[in-house]
Amino acid sequence: MKCGESSSLVNLSTKIDSVKNFQLSSPTNYSINVTWNYPNVHINEGIAHLDHYNLSYFNQSQPDLISFVSVDNSSLDYLLNNLESENDYNISICGCRTQECEEDDKGELVESSISLLFGEVTNLSCSISNSISINCNWNQPINCSIPFYYNFTYQSISQNDSGNYQPTSTNQQFTVQLQNQEYQINISSCNSNGKCGYISSTSITTLSPNQTNYDSNTTAITLGIIIPIIVISIIIIGIILFKKKKRRKQIIQEIIKENEEEKELQDNLDL
């Protein structure tokens, strides 16, 4: 275009790039948190700025059921809630110059996918018996279907002793190798396809040999005191009963003897 010519042929449309740092996370097994940064918006004089973001999502098992959300242009995050756990979701977003978000008014589309897994198991607790025997119990995750199995692992904090189980109930008993060691215990629920959810963790320390010996000695000392007391008590009670029985017998014999003497005296008087 030469200097002085009409400017009516100049393209004054707003160009919107894709959003920056588009990320998905799943704070629960039924929600997705979407975050992003502002896109580059090239604006010519007289053209409207970025109006809103157009957010769309669908469950990959139902690709025809697409939902749309309009997010204010001042926001940089959005929480999709009330979704279905154990499903894969496809999320896409673009910036829009107008509410209609027509082809000439929308920016470059960004999309990604995420899997909603099982939630964390609840009330995970473990106890120790016999120094290195551990028993763990838990409740199944809330707001999701019953897991196909649980992925249960344990690992010694400072030494190499670990193991893995796949229980189908909410209990696991196992024996470790090390005494007086702290163990990290992790558990997550899994579906039939082997896809596991969020991990719940706890730790527990096994007993030391001294603790075991102390318990044994305490038991031995206790038994050593209680048993003699019981035996002595039985002997004393036996002696008391024996004396009472002997005294009763003596009283009966005295009564019989007195009766015989009275009878003999009465016979003599009759003569």
mmCIF file of C-alpha atoms in Angstrom:
data_model
loop_
_atom_site.group_PDB
_atom_site.id
_atom_site.type_symbol
_atom_site.label_atom_id
_atom_site.label_comp_id
_atom_site.label_asym_id
_atom_site.label_seq_id
_atom_site.Cartn_x
_atom_site.Cartn_y
_atom_site.Cartn_z
ATOM 1 C CA MET A 1 0.000 0.000 0.000
ATOM 2 C CA LYS A 2 1.391 3.376 -1.022
ATOM 3 C CA CYS A 3 1.413 6.378 1.243
ATOM 4 C CA GLY A 4 -1.904 8.303 1.100
ATOM 5 C CA GLU A 5 -4.028 5.372 -0.030
ATOM 6 C CA SER A 6 -7.157 4.247 1.834
ATOM 7 C CA SER A 7 -6.623 2.021 4.867
ATOM 8 C CA SER A 8 -9.907 0.122 4.442
ATOM 9 C CA LEU A 9 -8.017 -2.987 3.285
ATOM 10 C CA VAL A 10 -5.951 -3.262 6.507
ATOM 11 C CA ASN A 11 -6.774 -6.389 8.602
ATOM 12 C CA LEU A 12 -7.794 -5.090 12.038
ATOM 13 C CA SER A 13 -8.762 -8.473 13.541
ATOM 14 C CA THR A 14 -7.444 -9.494 16.949
ATOM 15 C CA LYS A 15 -5.032 -12.425 16.948
ATOM 16 C CA ILE A 16 -5.139 -14.652 20.050
ATOM 17 C CA ASP A 17 -2.433 -17.226 20.689
ATOM 18 C CA SER A 18 -2.896 -20.370 22.709
ATOM 19 C CA VAL A 19 -2.985 -20.119 26.519
ATOM 20 C CA LYS A 20 0.312 -20.692 28.299
ATOM 21 C CA ASN A 21 1.256 -23.404 30.815
ATOM 22 C CA PHE A 22 -1.992 -25.353 30.416
ATOM 23 C CA GLN A 23 -2.081 -27.964 33.220
ATOM 24 C CA LEU A 24 -4.523 -30.511 34.613
ATOM 25 C CA SER A 25 -4.595 -31.990 38.094
ATOM 26 C CA SER A 26 -7.056 -34.116 40.011
ATOM 27 C CA PRO A 27 -7.492 -33.016 43.651
ATOM 28 C CA THR A 28 -10.126 -35.728 44.180
ATOM 29 C CA ASN A 29 -11.262 -38.809 42.314
ATOM 30 C CA TYR A 30 -14.275 -36.913 40.935
ATOM 31 C CA SER A 31 -12.849 -33.473 40.054
ATOM 32 C CA ILE A 32 -10.291 -31.885 37.717
ATOM 33 C CA ASN A 33 -8.528 -28.599 38.348
ATOM 34 C CA VAL A 34 -7.575 -26.741 35.153
ATOM 35 C CA THR A 35 -4.925 -23.984 35.307
ATOM 36 C CA TRP A 36 -3.281 -21.807 32.662
ATOM 37 C CA ASN A 37 -1.552 -18.484 32.033
ATOM 38 C CA TYR A 38 -2.639 -15.599 29.797
ATOM 39 C CA PRO A 39 -2.242 -16.076 26.060
ATOM 40 C CA ASN A 40 -0.548 -13.518 23.857
ATOM 41 C CA VAL A 41 -3.218 -11.221 22.437
ATOM 42 C CA HIS A 42 -2.245 -8.930 19.581
ATOM 43 C CA ILE A 43 -4.684 -6.051 19.573
ATOM 44 C CA ASN A 44 -5.025 -3.322 17.000
ATOM 45 C CA GLU A 45 -6.593 -0.008 17.919
ATOM 46 C CA GLY A 46 -10.365 -0.126 18.117
ATOM 47 C CA ILE A 47 -10.616 -3.935 18.456
ATOM 48 C CA ALA A 48 -11.991 -5.557 21.659
ATOM 49 C CA HIS A 49 -9.638 -7.291 24.073
ATOM 50 C CA LEU A 50 -9.917 -10.910 25.264
ATOM 51 C CA ASP A 51 -13.501 -11.454 26.503
ATOM 52 C CA HIS A 52 -13.427 -14.933 28.083
ATOM 53 C CA TYR A 53 -12.021 -18.450 27.894
ATOM 54 C CA ASN A 54 -13.974 -21.266 26.327
ATOM 55 C CA LEU A 55 -13.430 -24.503 28.258
ATOM 56 C CA SER A 56 -14.765 -27.818 26.914
ATOM 57 C CA TYR A 57 -14.505 -31.345 28.277
ATOM 58 C CA PHE A 58 -15.849 -34.849 27.715
ATOM 59 C CA ASN A 59 -15.534 -38.340 29.095
ATOM 60 C CA GLN A 60 -13.532 -40.386 26.590
ATOM 61 C CA SER A 61 -15.969 -43.262 27.023
ATOM 62 C CA GLN A 62 -18.710 -40.871 25.786
ATOM 63 C CA PRO A 63 -16.965 -38.609 23.244
ATOM 64 C CA ASP A 64 -20.235 -37.260 21.824
ATOM 65 C CA LEU A 65 -21.311 -35.718 25.137
ATOM 66 C CA ILE A 66 -19.228 -32.539 25.191
ATOM 67 C CA SER A 67 -19.754 -29.907 27.885
ATOM 68 C CA PHE A 68 -18.777 -26.241 27.581
ATOM 69 C CA VAL A 69 -17.910 -23.680 30.245
ATOM 70 C CA SER A 70 -17.358 -19.944 29.809
ATOM 71 C CA VAL A 71 -14.667 -18.646 32.168
ATOM 72 C CA ASP A 72 -14.195 -14.945 32.904
ATOM 73 C CA ASN A 73 -11.140 -13.428 31.270
ATOM 74 C CA SER A 74 -9.704 -12.466 34.677
ATOM 75 C CA SER A 75 -9.524 -16.103 35.817
ATOM 76 C CA LEU A 76 -6.617 -18.454 35.322
ATOM 77 C CA ASP A 77 -8.096 -21.641 36.791
ATOM 78 C CA TYR A 78 -11.317 -23.595 36.909
ATOM 79 C CA LEU A 79 -12.478 -26.632 38.898
ATOM 80 C CA LEU A 80 -14.555 -29.223 37.041
ATOM 81 C CA ASN A 81 -16.542 -31.098 39.654
ATOM 82 C CA ASN A 82 -19.031 -33.990 39.932
ATOM 83 C CA LEU A 83 -17.200 -36.091 37.354
ATOM 84 C CA GLU A 84 -17.037 -39.869 37.167
ATOM 85 C CA SER A 85 -14.102 -41.570 38.857
ATOM 86 C CA GLU A 86 -12.056 -44.225 37.036
ATOM 87 C CA ASN A 87 -12.624 -42.450 33.705
ATOM 88 C CA ASP A 88 -10.403 -40.600 31.250
ATOM 89 C CA TYR A 89 -11.341 -37.020 30.393
ATOM 90 C CA ASN A 90 -10.294 -34.816 27.509
ATOM 91 C CA ILE A 91 -10.025 -31.089 28.337
ATOM 92 C CA SER A 92 -9.530 -28.214 25.858
ATOM 93 C CA ILE A 93 -9.403 -24.436 26.195
ATOM 94 C CA CYS A 94 -9.070 -21.349 24.008
ATOM 95 C CA GLY A 95 -9.307 -17.606 24.469
ATOM 96 C CA CYS A 96 -12.255 -15.769 22.863
ATOM 97 C CA ARG A 97 -12.579 -12.150 21.748
ATOM 98 C CA THR A 98 -16.388 -12.165 21.842
ATOM 99 C CA GLN A 99 -19.083 -14.137 23.678
ATOM 100 C CA GLU A 100 -19.992 -15.902 20.442
ATOM 101 C CA CYS A 101 -16.425 -17.214 20.166
ATOM 102 C CA GLU A 102 -16.704 -17.655 16.413
ATOM 103 C CA GLU A 103 -13.832 -18.903 14.321
ATOM 104 C CA ASP A 104 -12.375 -15.475 13.626
ATOM 105 C CA ASP A 105 -12.705 -14.475 17.282
ATOM 106 C CA LYS A 106 -11.121 -17.464 19.021
ATOM 107 C CA GLY A 107 -7.532 -18.272 19.766
ATOM 108 C CA GLU A 108 -5.512 -21.387 19.204
ATOM 109 C CA LEU A 109 -6.971 -24.451 20.918
ATOM 110 C CA VAL A 110 -4.971 -26.301 23.580
ATOM 111 C CA GLU A 111 -6.050 -29.726 24.800
ATOM 112 C CA SER A 112 -4.903 -32.487 27.101
ATOM 113 C CA SER A 113 -6.289 -35.538 28.902
ATOM 114 C CA ILE A 114 -6.253 -36.865 32.442
ATOM 115 C CA SER A 115 -7.431 -39.998 34.244
ATOM 116 C CA LEU A 116 -9.614 -39.857 37.324
ATOM 117 C CA LEU A 117 -8.499 -42.579 39.665
ATOM 118 C CA PHE A 118 -9.718 -44.090 42.887
ATOM 119 C CA GLY A 119 -9.537 -41.825 45.922
ATOM 120 C CA GLU A 120 -7.311 -42.449 48.914
ATOM 121 C CA VAL A 121 -8.158 -45.299 51.238
ATOM 122 C CA THR A 122 -9.274 -44.027 54.639
ATOM 123 C CA ASN A 123 -8.360 -44.888 58.238
ATOM 124 C CA LEU A 124 -5.143 -46.738 57.391
ATOM 125 C CA SER A 125 -3.673 -48.029 60.667
ATOM 126 C CA CYS A 126 -1.064 -50.661 61.547
ATOM 127 C CA SER A 127 -0.013 -52.455 64.732
ATOM 128 C CA ILE A 128 2.858 -54.772 65.730
ATOM 129 C CA SER A 129 2.891 -58.116 67.503
ATOM 130 C CA ASN A 130 5.777 -60.522 68.136
ATOM 131 C CA SER A 131 8.383 -57.849 67.388
ATOM 132 C CA ILE A 132 8.262 -57.990 63.556
ATOM 133 C CA SER A 133 4.717 -59.103 62.725
ATOM 134 C CA ILE A 134 2.588 -56.261 61.353
ATOM 135 C CA ASN A 135 -1.163 -56.097 60.874
ATOM 136 C CA CYS A 136 -2.759 -53.263 58.828
ATOM 137 C CA ASN A 137 -6.409 -52.328 58.390
ATOM 138 C CA TRP A 138 -8.126 -49.655 56.281
ATOM 139 C CA ASN A 139 -11.423 -48.575 54.762
ATOM 140 C CA GLN A 140 -12.113 -48.480 51.046
ATOM 141 C CA PRO A 141 -12.076 -45.084 49.263
ATOM 142 C CA ILE A 142 -15.089 -42.824 49.577
ATOM 143 C CA ASN A 143 -17.230 -41.820 46.571
ATOM 144 C CA CYS A 144 -16.076 -44.496 44.169
ATOM 145 C CA SER A 145 -16.836 -48.083 43.232
ATOM 146 C CA ILE A 146 -15.394 -51.049 45.093
ATOM 147 C CA PRO A 147 -11.708 -51.591 44.126
ATOM 148 C CA PHE A 148 -10.761 -54.764 42.276
ATOM 149 C CA TYR A 149 -7.703 -55.065 44.534
ATOM 150 C CA TYR A 150 -5.309 -52.947 46.611
ATOM 151 C CA ASN A 151 -1.654 -52.332 45.816
ATOM 152 C CA PHE A 152 0.042 -52.730 49.211
ATOM 153 C CA THR A 153 3.789 -52.099 49.641
ATOM 154 C CA TYR A 154 6.195 -51.705 52.557
ATOM 155 C CA GLN A 155 9.777 -50.422 52.627
ATOM 156 C CA SER A 156 12.338 -50.080 55.408
ATOM 157 C CA ILE A 157 13.421 -46.447 55.767
ATOM 158 C CA SER A 158 17.152 -47.025 56.313
ATOM 159 C CA GLN A 159 17.824 -50.558 55.060
ATOM 160 C CA ASN A 160 16.811 -52.806 52.191
ATOM 161 C CA ASP A 161 13.734 -54.702 53.231
ATOM 162 C CA SER A 162 10.597 -54.325 51.132
ATOM 163 C CA GLY A 163 7.602 -56.252 49.917
ATOM 164 C CA ASN A 164 4.421 -56.033 47.876
ATOM 165 C CA TYR A 165 0.951 -57.554 48.234
ATOM 166 C CA GLN A 166 -2.312 -57.292 46.323
ATOM 167 C CA PRO A 167 -5.073 -57.953 48.875
ATOM 168 C CA THR A 168 -8.732 -57.872 47.891
ATOM 169 C CA SER A 169 -9.943 -57.281 51.459
ATOM 170 C CA THR A 170 -9.284 -54.310 53.746
ATOM 171 C CA ASN A 171 -6.710 -56.125 55.872
ATOM 172 C CA GLN A 172 -3.130 -57.315 55.400
ATOM 173 C CA GLN A 173 -0.919 -59.261 57.814
ATOM 174 C CA PHE A 174 2.769 -59.721 57.054
ATOM 175 C CA THR A 175 6.178 -60.250 58.678
ATOM 176 C CA VAL A 176 9.235 -58.083 58.025
ATOM 177 C CA GLN A 177 12.908 -58.969 58.490
ATOM 178 C CA LEU A 178 14.282 -56.151 60.628
ATOM 179 C CA GLN A 179 13.778 -55.349 64.284
ATOM 180 C CA ASN A 180 13.892 -51.792 65.631
ATOM 181 C CA GLN A 181 13.387 -50.367 62.117
ATOM 182 C CA GLU A 182 10.955 -47.806 60.753
ATOM 183 C CA TYR A 183 8.861 -48.992 57.811
ATOM 184 C CA GLN A 184 6.955 -46.896 55.296
ATOM 185 C CA ILE A 185 3.646 -48.476 54.263
ATOM 186 C CA ASN A 186 1.846 -47.364 51.081
ATOM 187 C CA ILE A 187 -1.495 -48.498 49.739
ATOM 188 C CA SER A 188 -3.671 -47.552 46.771
ATOM 189 C CA SER A 189 -6.844 -49.029 45.317
ATOM 190 C CA CYS A 190 -6.814 -50.422 41.781
ATOM 191 C CA ASN A 191 -9.357 -51.413 39.148
ATOM 192 C CA SER A 192 -9.463 -54.552 37.000
ATOM 193 C CA ASN A 193 -7.267 -52.892 34.361
ATOM 194 C CA GLY A 194 -4.439 -52.413 36.838
ATOM 195 C CA LYS A 195 -4.935 -48.662 37.077
ATOM 196 C CA CYS A 196 -4.348 -47.576 40.665
ATOM 197 C CA GLY A 197 -5.467 -44.449 42.467
ATOM 198 C CA TYR A 198 -4.087 -42.071 45.032
ATOM 199 C CA ILE A 199 -1.621 -43.427 47.578
ATOM 200 C CA SER A 200 -2.254 -43.430 51.327
ATOM 201 C CA SER A 201 0.766 -43.812 53.583
ATOM 202 C CA THR A 202 1.706 -44.479 57.175
ATOM 203 C CA SER A 203 4.818 -45.567 59.058
ATOM 204 C CA ILE A 204 5.502 -47.940 61.928
ATOM 205 C CA THR A 205 8.619 -49.000 63.871
ATOM 206 C CA THR A 206 9.245 -52.648 64.727
ATOM 207 C CA LEU A 207 10.286 -53.635 68.238
ATOM 208 C CA SER A 208 13.887 -54.115 69.337
ATOM 209 C CA PRO A 209 15.277 -57.345 70.872
ATOM 210 C CA ASN A 210 15.562 -55.569 74.243
ATOM 211 C CA GLN A 211 11.894 -54.725 74.184
ATOM 212 C CA THR A 212 11.083 -58.326 73.367
ATOM 213 C CA ASN A 213 13.320 -59.680 76.168
ATOM 214 C CA TYR A 214 11.919 -57.164 78.622
ATOM 215 C CA ASP A 215 8.416 -58.312 77.876
ATOM 216 C CA SER A 216 9.444 -61.948 78.282
ATOM 217 C CA ASN A 217 11.273 -61.270 81.568
ATOM 218 C CA THR A 218 8.353 -59.294 82.905
ATOM 219 C CA THR A 219 6.049 -62.191 82.155
ATOM 220 C CA ALA A 220 8.432 -64.662 83.811
ATOM 221 C CA ILE A 221 8.786 -62.495 86.922
ATOM 222 C CA THR A 222 5.036 -62.045 87.156
ATOM 223 C CA LEU A 223 4.427 -65.770 86.851
ATOM 224 C CA GLY A 224 7.223 -66.455 89.375
ATOM 225 C CA ILE A 225 5.420 -64.313 91.937
ATOM 226 C CA ILE A 226 1.833 -65.282 91.286
ATOM 227 C CA ILE A 227 2.249 -69.065 91.099
ATOM 228 C CA PRO A 228 3.899 -69.481 94.554
ATOM 229 C CA ILE A 229 1.229 -67.263 96.111
ATOM 230 C CA ILE A 230 -1.488 -69.445 94.625
ATOM 231 C CA VAL A 231 0.213 -72.653 95.810
ATOM 232 C CA ILE A 232 0.732 -71.311 99.339
ATOM 233 C CA SER A 233 -2.869 -70.137 99.500
ATOM 234 C CA ILE A 234 -4.121 -73.576 98.468
ATOM 235 C CA ILE A 235 -1.949 -75.235 101.158
ATOM 236 C CA ILE A 236 -3.169 -72.879 103.885
ATOM 237 C CA ILE A 237 -6.794 -73.413 102.925
ATOM 238 C CA GLY A 238 -6.204 -77.173 102.923
ATOM 239 C CA ILE A 239 -4.679 -77.070 106.389
ATOM 240 C CA ILE A 240 -7.563 -75.000 107.751
ATOM 241 C CA LEU A 241 -10.145 -77.387 106.272
ATOM 242 C CA PHE A 242 -8.236 -80.399 107.606
ATOM 243 C CA LYS A 243 -8.124 -78.930 111.133
ATOM 244 C CA LYS A 244 -11.818 -78.107 111.034
ATOM 245 C CA LYS A 245 -12.646 -81.635 109.931
ATOM 246 C CA LYS A 246 -10.426 -83.132 112.660
ATOM 247 C CA ARG A 247 -11.991 -80.916 115.351
ATOM 248 C CA ARG A 248 -15.480 -81.849 114.212
ATOM 249 C CA LYS A 249 -14.575 -85.519 114.500
ATOM 250 C CA GLN A 250 -13.270 -84.992 118.035
ATOM 251 C CA ILE A 251 -16.473 -83.239 119.080
ATOM 252 C CA ILE A 252 -18.589 -86.095 117.749
ATOM 253 C CA GLN A 253 -16.464 -88.649 119.611
ATOM 254 C CA GLU A 254 -16.813 -86.659 122.878
ATOM 255 C CA ILE A 255 -20.569 -86.527 122.499
ATOM 256 C CA ILE A 256 -20.725 -90.293 121.891
ATOM 257 C CA LYS A 257 -18.542 -90.934 124.942
ATOM 258 C CA GLU A 258 -20.746 -88.724 127.154
ATOM 259 C CA ASN A 259 -23.858 -90.544 125.961
ATOM 260 C CA GLU A 260 -22.304 -93.910 126.765
ATOM 261 C CA GLU A 261 -21.329 -92.765 130.282
ATOM 262 C CA GLU A 262 -24.853 -91.468 130.992
ATOM 263 C CA LYS A 263 -26.326 -94.758 129.801
ATOM 264 C CA GLU A 264 -23.961 -96.751 131.995
ATOM 265 C CA LEU A 265 -24.853 -94.606 135.020
ATOM 266 C CA GLN A 266 -28.569 -95.039 134.399
ATOM 267 C CA ASP A 267 -28.172 -98.841 134.198
ATOM 268 C CA ASN A 268 -26.400 -98.874 137.553
ATOM 269 C CA LEU A 269 -29.198 -96.887 139.175
ATOM 270 C CA ASP A 270 -31.805 -99.290 137.830
ATOM 271 C CA LEU A 271 -30.045 -102.194 139.571
#
